[in-house]
Coordinates of N, CA and C in Angstrom, one line a residue:
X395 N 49.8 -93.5 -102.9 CA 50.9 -93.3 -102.0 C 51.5 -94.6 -101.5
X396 N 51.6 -96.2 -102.2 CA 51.2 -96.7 -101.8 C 53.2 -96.9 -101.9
X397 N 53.8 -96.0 -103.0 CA 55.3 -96.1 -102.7 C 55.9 -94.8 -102.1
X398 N 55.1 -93.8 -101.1 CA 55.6 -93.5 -100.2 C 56.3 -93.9 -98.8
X399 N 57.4 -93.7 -98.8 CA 58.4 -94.1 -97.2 C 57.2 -93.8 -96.3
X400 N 57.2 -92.9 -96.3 CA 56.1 -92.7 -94.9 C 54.9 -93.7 -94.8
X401 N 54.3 -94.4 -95.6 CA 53.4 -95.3 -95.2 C 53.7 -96.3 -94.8
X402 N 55.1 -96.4 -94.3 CA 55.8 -97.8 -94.6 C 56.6 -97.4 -92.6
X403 N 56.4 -96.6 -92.4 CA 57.0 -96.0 -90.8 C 56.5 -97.3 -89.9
X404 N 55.2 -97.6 -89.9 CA 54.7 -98.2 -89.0 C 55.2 -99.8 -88.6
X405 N 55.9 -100.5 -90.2 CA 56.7 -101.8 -89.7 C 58.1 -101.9 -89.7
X406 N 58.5 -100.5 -89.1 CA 60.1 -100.0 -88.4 C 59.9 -100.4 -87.1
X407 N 60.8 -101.3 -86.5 CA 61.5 -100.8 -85.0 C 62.5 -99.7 -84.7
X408 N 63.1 -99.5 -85.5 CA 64.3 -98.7 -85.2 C 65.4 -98.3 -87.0
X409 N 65.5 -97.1 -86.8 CA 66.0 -96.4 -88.3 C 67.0 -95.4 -88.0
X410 N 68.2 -95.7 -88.6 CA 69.1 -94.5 -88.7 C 68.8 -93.4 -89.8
X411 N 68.4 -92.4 -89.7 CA 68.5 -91.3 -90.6 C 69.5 -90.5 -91.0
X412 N 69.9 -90.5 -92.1 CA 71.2 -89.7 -92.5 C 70.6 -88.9 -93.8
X413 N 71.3 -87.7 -93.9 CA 71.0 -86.8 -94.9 C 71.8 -85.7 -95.1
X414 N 71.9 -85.4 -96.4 CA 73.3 -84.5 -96.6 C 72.4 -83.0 -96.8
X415 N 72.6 -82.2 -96.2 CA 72.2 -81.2 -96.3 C 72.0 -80.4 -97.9
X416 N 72.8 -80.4 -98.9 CA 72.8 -80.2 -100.4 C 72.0 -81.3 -101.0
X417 N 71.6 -82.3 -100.7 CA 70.7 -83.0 -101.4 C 69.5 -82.8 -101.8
X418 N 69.5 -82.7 -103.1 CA 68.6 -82.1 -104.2 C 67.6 -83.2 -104.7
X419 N 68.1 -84.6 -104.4 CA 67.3 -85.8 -104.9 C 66.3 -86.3 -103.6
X420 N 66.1 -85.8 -102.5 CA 65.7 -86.3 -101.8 C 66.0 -84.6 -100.6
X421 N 65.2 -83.9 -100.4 CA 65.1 -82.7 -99.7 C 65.1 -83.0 -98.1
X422 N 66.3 -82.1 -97.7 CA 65.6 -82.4 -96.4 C 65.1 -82.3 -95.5
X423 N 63.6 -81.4 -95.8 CA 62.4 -82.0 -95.3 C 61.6 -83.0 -95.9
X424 N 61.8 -83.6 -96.5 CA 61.8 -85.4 -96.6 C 62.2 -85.8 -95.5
X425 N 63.3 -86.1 -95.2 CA 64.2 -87.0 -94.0 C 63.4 -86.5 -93.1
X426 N 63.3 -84.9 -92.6 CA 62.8 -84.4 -91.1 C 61.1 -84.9 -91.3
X427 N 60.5 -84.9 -92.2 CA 59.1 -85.4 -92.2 C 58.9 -86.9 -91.9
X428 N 60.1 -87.7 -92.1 CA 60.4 -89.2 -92.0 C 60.5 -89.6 -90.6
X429 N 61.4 -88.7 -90.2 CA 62.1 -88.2 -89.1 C 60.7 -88.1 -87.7
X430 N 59.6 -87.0 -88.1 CA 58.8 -87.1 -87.2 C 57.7 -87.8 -87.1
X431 N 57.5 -88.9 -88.3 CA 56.5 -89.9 -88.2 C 56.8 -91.0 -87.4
X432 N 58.0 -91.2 -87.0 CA 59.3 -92.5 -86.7 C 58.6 -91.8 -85.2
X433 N 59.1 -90.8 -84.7 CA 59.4 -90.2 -83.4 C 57.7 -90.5 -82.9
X434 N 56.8 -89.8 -83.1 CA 55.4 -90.0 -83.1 C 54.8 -91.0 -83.1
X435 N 55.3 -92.7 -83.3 CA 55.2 -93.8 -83.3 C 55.8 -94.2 -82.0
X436 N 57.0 -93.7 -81.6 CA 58.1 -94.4 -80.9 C 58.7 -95.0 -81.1
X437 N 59.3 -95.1 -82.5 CA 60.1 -95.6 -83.0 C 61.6 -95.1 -82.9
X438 N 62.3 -96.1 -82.2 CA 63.6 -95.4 -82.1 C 64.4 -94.9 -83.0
X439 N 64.9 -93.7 -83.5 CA 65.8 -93.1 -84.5 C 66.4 -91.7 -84.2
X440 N 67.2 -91.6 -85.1 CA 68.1 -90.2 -85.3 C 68.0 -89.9 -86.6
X441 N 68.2 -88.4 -86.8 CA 68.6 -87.7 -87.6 C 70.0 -87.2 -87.8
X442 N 70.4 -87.5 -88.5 CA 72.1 -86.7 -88.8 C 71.9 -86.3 -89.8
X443 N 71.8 -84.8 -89.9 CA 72.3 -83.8 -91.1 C 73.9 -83.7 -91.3
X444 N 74.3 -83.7 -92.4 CA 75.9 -84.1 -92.7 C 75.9 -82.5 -93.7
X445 N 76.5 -81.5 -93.0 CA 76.7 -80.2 -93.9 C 77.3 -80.2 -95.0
X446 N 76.6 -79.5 -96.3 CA 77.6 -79.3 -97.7 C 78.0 -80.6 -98.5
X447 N 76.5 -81.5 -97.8 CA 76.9 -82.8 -99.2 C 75.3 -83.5 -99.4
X448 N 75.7 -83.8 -100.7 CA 74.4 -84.2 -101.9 C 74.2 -85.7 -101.2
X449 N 72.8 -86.5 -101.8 CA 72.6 -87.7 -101.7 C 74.0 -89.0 -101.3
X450 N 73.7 -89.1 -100.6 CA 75.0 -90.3 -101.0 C 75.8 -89.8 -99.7
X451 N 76.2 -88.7 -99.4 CA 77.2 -88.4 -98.3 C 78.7 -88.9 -98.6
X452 N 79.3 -88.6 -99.5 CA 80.3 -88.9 -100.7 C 81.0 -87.7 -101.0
X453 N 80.9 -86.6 -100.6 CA 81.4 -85.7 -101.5 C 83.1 -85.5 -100.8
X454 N 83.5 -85.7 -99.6 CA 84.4 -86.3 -99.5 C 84.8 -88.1 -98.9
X455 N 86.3 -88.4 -99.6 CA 86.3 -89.8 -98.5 C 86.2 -89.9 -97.0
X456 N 86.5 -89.1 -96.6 CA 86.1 -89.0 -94.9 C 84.7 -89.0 -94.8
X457 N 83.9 -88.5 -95.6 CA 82.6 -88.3 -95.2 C 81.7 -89.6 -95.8
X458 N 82.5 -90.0 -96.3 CA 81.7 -91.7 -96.7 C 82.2 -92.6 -96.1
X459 N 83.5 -93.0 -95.1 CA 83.8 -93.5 -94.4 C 83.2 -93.5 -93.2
X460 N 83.1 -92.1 -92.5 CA 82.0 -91.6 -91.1 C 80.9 -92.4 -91.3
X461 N 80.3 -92.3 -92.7 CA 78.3 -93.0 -92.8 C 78.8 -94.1 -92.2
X462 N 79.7 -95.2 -93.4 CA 79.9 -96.7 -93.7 C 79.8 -96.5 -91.9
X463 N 80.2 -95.7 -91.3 CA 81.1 -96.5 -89.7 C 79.9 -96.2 -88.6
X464 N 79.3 -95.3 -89.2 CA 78.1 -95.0 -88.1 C 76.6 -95.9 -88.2
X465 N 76.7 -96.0 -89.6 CA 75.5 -97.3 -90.4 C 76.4 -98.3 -89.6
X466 N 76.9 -98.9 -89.6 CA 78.1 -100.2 -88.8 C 77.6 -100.1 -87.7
X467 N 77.9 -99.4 -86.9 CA 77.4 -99.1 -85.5 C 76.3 -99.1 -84.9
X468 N 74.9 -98.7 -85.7 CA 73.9 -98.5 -85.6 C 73.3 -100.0 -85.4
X469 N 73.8 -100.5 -86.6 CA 73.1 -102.1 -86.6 C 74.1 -102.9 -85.8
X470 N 75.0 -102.7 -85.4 CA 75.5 -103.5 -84.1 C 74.8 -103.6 -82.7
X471 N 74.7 -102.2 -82.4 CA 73.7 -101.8 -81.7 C 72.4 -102.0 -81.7
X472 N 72.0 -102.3 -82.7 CA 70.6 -102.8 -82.9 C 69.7 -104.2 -83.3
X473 N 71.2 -104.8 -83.7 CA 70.9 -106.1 -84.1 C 70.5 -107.0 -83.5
X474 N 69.6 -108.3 -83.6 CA 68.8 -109.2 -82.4 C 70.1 -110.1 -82.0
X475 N 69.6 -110.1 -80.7 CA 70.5 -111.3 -80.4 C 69.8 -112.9 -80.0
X476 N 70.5 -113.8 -80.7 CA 69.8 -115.0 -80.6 C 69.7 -116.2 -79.3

């Protein structure tokens, strides 16, 4: 397991979760099991389920613009400052 996500939780500070609800390559209880290892640590994060779209969050351009802008956001807000 040694290329399971989940063993890998514990040298996160902080993770945006995103997942398309139709995603077949990656299930979403994956994300929510990812999801409650993060939380159970104290690791700061969210989950966003994005309805009616596969891996990627692409299935429309609005809906891959939203990620690009919320991923943006996340790490602005998260980033160190020097």
């Amino acid at each position: 397991m040694k290329r399971s996500l989940t063993d890998q939780v514990a040298k996160l500070n902080a993770y945006p979760g995103m997942t398309g609800e139709e995603d077949y390559r990656t299930p979403i209880s994956e994300a929510e099991q990812f999801y409650s290892a993060l939380k159970l640590l104290n690791i700061e994060t969210v989950l966003v389920r994005v309805p009616k779209n596969p891996h990627g969050i692409s299935r429309r351009p609005s809906h891959h613009i939203a990620k690009m802008l919320y991923v943006a956001g996340w790490f602005d807000q998260h980033k160190s400052k020097p």
